mmCIF file of C-alpha atoms in Angstrom:
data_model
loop_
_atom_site.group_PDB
_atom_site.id
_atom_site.type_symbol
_atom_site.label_atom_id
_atom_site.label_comp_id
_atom_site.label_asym_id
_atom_site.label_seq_id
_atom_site.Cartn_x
_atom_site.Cartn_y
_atom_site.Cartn_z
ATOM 1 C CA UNK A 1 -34.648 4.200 58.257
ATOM 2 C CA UNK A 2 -31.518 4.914 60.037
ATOM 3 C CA UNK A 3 -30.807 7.314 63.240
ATOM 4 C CA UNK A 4 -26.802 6.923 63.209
ATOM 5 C CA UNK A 5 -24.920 8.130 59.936
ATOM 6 C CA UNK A 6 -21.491 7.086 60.429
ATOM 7 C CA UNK A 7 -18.935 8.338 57.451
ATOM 8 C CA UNK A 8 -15.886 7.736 56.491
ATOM 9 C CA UNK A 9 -13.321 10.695 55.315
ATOM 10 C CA UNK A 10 -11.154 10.623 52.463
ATOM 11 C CA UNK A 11 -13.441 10.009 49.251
ATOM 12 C CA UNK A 12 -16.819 10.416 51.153
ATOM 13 C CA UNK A 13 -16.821 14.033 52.709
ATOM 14 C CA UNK A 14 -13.192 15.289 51.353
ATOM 15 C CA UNK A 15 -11.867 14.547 48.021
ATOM 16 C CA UNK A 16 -8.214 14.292 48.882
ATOM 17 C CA UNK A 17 -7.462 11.673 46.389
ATOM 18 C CA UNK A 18 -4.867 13.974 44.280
ATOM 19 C CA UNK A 19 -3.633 14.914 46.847
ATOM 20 C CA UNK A 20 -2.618 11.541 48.702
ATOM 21 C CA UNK A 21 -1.866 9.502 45.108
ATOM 22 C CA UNK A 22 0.561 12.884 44.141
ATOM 23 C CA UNK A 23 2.046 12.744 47.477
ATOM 24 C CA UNK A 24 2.978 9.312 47.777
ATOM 25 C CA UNK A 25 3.603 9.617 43.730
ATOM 26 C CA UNK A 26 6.589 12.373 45.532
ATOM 27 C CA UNK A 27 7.573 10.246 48.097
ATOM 28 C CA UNK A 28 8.426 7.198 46.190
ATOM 29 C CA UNK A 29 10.335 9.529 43.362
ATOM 30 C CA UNK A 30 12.268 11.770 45.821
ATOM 31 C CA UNK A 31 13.740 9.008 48.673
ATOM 32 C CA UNK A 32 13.171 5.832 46.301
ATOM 33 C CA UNK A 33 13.793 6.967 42.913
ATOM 34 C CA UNK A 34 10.846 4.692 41.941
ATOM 35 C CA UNK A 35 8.373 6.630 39.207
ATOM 36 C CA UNK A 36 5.172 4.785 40.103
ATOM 37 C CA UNK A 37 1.716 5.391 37.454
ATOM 38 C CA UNK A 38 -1.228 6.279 39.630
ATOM 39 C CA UNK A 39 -3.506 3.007 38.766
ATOM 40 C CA UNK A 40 -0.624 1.374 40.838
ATOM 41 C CA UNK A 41 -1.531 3.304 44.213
ATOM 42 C CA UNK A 42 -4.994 3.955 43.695
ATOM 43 C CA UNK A 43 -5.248 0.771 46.076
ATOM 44 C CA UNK A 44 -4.346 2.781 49.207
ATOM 45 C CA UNK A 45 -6.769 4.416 49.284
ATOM 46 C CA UNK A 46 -9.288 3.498 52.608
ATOM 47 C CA UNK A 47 -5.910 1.938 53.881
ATOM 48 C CA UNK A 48 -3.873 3.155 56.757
ATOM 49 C CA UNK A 49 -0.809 4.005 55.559
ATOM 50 C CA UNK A 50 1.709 1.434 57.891
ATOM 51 C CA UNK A 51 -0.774 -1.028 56.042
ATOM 52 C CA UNK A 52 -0.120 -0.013 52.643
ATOM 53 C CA UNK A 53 2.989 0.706 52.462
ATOM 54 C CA UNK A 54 4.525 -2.360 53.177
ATOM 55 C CA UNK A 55 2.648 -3.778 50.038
ATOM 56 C CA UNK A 56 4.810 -0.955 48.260
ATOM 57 C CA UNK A 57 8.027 -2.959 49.626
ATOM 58 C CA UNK A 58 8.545 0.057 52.345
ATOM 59 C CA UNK A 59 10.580 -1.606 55.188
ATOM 60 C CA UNK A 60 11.089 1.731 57.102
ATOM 61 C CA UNK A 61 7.227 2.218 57.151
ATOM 62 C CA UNK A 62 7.031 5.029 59.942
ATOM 63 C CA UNK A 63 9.864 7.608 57.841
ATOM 64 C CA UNK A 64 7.972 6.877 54.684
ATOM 65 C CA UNK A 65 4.441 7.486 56.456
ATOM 66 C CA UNK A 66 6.078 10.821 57.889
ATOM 67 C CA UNK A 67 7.390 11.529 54.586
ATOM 68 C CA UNK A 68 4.344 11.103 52.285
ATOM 69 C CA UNK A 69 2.319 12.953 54.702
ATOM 70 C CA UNK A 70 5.285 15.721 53.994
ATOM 71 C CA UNK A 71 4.311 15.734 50.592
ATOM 72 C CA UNK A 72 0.354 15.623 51.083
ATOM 73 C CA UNK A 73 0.718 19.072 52.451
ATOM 74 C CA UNK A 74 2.550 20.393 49.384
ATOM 75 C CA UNK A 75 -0.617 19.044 47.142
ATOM 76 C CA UNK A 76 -3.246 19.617 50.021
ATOM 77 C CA UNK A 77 -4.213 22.831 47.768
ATOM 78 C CA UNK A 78 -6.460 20.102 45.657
ATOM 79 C CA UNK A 79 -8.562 19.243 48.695
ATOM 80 C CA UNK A 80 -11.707 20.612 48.910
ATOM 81 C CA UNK A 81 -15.796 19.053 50.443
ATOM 82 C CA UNK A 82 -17.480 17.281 47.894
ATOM 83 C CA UNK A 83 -20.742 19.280 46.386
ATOM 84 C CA UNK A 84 -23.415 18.225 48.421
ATOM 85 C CA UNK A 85 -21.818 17.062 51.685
ATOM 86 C CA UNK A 86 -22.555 20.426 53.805
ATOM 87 C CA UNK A 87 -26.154 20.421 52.679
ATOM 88 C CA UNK A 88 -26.280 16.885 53.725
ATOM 89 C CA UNK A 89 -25.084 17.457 57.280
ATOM 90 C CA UNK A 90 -27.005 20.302 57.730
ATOM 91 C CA UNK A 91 -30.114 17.545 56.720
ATOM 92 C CA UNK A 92 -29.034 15.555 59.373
ATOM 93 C CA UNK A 93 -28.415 18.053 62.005
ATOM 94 C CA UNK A 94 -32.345 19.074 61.108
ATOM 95 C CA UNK A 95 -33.471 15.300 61.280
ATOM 96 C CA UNK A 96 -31.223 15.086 64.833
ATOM 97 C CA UNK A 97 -29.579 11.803 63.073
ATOM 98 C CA UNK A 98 -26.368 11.260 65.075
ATOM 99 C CA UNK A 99 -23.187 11.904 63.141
ATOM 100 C CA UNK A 100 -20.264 10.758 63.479
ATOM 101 C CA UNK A 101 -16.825 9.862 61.749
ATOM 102 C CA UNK A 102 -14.703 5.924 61.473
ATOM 103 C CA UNK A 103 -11.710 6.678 59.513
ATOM 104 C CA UNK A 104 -8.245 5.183 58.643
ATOM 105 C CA UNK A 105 -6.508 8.599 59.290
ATOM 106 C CA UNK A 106 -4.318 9.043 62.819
ATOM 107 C CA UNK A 107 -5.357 11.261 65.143
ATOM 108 C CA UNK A 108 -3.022 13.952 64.280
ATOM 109 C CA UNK A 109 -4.458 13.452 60.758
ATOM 110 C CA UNK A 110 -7.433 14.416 61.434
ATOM 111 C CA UNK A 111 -6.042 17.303 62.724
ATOM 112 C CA UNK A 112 -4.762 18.730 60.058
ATOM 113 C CA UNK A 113 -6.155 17.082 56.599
ATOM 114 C CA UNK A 114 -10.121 17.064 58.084
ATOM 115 C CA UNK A 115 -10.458 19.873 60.722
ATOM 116 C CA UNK A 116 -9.824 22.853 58.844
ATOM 117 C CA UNK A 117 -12.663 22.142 56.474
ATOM 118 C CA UNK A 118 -14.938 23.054 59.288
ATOM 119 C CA UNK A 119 -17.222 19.480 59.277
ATOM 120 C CA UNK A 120 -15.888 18.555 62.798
ATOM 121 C CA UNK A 121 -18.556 20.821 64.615
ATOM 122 C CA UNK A 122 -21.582 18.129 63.212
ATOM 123 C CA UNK A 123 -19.741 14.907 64.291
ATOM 124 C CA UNK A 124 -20.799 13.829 67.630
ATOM 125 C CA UNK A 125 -18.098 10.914 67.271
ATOM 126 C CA UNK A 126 -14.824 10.044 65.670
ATOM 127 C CA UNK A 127 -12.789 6.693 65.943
ATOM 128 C CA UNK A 128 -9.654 6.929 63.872
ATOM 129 C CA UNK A 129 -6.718 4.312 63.192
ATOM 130 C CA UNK A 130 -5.445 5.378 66.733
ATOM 131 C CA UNK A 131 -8.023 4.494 68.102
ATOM 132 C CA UNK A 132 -8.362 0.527 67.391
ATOM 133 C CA UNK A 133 -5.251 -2.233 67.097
ATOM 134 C CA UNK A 134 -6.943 -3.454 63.826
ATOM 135 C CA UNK A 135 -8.318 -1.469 61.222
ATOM 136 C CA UNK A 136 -10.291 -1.461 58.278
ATOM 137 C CA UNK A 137 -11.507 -4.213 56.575
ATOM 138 C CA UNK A 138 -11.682 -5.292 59.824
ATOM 139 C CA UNK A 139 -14.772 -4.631 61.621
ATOM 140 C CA UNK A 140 -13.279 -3.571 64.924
ATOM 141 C CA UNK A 141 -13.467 0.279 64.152
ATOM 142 C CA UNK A 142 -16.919 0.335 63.417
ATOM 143 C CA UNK A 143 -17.295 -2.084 66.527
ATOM 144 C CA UNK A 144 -15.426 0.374 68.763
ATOM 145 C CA UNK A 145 -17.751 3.322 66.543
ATOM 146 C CA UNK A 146 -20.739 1.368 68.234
ATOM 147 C CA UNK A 147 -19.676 0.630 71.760
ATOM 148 C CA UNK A 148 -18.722 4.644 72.648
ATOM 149 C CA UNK A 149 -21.878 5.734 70.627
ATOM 150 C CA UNK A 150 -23.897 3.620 72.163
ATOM 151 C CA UNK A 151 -25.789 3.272 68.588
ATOM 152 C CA UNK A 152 -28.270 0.651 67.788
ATOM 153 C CA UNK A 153 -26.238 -1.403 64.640
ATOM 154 C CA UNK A 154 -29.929 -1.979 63.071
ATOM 155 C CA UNK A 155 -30.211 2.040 62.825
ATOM 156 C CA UNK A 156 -27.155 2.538 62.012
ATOM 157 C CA UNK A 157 -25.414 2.867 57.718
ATOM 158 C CA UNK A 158 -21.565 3.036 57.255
ATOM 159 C CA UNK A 159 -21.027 5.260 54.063
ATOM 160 C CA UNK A 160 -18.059 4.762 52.235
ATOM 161 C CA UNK A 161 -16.044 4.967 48.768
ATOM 162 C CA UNK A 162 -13.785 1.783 48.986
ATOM 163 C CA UNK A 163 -14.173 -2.122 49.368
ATOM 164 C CA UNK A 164 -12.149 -1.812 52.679
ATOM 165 C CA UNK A 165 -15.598 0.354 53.938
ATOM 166 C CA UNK A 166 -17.891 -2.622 52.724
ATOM 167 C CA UNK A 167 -15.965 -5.349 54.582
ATOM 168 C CA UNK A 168 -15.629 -3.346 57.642
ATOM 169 C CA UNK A 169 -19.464 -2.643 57.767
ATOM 170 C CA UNK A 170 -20.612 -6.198 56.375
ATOM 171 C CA UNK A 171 -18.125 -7.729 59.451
ATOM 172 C CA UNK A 172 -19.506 -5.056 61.720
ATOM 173 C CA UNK A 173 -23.158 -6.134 61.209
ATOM 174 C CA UNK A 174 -23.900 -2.323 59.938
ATOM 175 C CA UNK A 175 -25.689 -1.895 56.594
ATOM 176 C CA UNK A 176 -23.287 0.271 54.127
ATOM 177 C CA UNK A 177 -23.741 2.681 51.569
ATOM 178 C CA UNK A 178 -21.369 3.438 49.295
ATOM 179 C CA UNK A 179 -20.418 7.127 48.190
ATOM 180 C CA UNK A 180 -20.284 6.892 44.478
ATOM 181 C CA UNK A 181 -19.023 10.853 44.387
ATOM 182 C CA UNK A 182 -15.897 9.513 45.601
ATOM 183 C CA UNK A 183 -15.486 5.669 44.373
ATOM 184 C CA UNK A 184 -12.814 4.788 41.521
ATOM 185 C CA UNK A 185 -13.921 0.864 41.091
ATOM 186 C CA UNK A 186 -17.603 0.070 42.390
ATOM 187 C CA UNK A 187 -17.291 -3.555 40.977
ATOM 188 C CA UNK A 188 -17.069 -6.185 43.723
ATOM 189 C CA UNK A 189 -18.363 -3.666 46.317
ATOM 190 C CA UNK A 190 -21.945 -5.532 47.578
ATOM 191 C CA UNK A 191 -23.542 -2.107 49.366
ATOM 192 C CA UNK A 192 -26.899 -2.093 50.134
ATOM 193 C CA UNK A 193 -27.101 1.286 48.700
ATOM 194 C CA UNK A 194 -24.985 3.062 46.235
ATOM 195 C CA UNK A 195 -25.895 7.088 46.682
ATOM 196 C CA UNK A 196 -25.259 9.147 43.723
ATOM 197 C CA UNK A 197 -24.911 12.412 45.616
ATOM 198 C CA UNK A 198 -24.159 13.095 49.602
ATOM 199 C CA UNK A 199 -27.990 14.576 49.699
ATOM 200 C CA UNK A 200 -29.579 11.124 48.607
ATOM 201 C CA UNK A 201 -28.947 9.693 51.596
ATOM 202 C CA UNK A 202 -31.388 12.275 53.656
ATOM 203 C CA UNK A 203 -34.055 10.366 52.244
ATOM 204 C CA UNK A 204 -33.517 7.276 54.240
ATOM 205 C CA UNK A 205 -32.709 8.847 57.854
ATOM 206 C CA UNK A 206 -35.888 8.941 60.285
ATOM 207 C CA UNK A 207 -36.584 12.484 61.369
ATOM 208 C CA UNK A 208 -36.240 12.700 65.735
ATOM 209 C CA UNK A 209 -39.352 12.646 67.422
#
């Protein structure tokens, strides 16, 4: 039973997916001229973007981060919570589980792609790529998660969509679960759990005392 629910963002509360693959779809089109298929990108996803971009032969990586997240705005329309995830929270808010957020997005972000969907108000803690000189796989995010929190790693779960969520919590020493709402390719991904819907998880947080 677990009494720290720590979550990652895009494809585990907020399906943004569209929104980033048709953005950075834009971005390569409109300053490259390269027309890229979607299975080609989908592997940014759970990656900061001066990470993944680079893989996408970007040398200027901060215009074309600044650029893409341009375009994520004109598709941000396509965003929305994933069914499930506010009943969830409110679950955990009634259990008094501590929740909190570990995420590849900047600071600034999480400003604008995660606050306005109103989930900031149940998250006691947020590390984000700004926060850490490494980020995920490595485990150093959770890590950093842990030493502000203060939470015990045994009581702790890591739930995440990607294979860059699994390595971070496996490395970390935190059990993971992983978000099937939001995962494209579950194969390879070792999770302790794998939750078919946000509300599953409820059942393994211990209630306060």
């Amino acid at each position: 039973m677990y009494n720290s629910i720590i979550f990652d963002i895009d494809g585990t509360l907020i399906d943004t997916e569209e929104a980033v693959i048709r953005g950075l779809q834009t971005m390569l089109e409109t300053d490259y001229g390269r027309v890229v298929e979607r299975e080609k990108l989908t592997f940014v996803l759970g990656l900061p973007g001066k990470d993944s971009l680079p893989q996408l032969g970007i040398e200027d990586v901060k215009r074309a981060h600044d650029r893409w997240n341009h375009f994520i705005q004109e598709f941000f329309y396509t965003a929305k919570v994933f069914d499930g995830v506010a009943e969830l929270l409110e679950g955990l808010k009634l259990k008094k589980a501590t929740a909190g957020v570990v995420t590849s997005k900047t600071s600034q972000e999480v400003i604008d792609d995660f606050i306005p969907f109103g989930l900031t108000d149940y998250m006691a803690y947020t590390v984000c790529s700004s926060d850490t000189n490494k980020h995920k796989p490595n485990p150093e995010p959770l890590l950093k998660y842990l030493e502000i929190s203060g939470a015990d790693p045994k009581k702790s779960i890591y739930i995440g969509d990607t294979i860059y969520d699994y390595k971070c919590a496996r490395d970390a020493g935190i059990d993971f679960g992983l978000a099937l709402w939001g995962c494209i390719n579950q194969e390879n991904i070792d999770a302790k759990y794998k939750f078919e819907k946000p509300t599953d998880i409820l059942e393994f947080v211990e209630s306060a005392k």
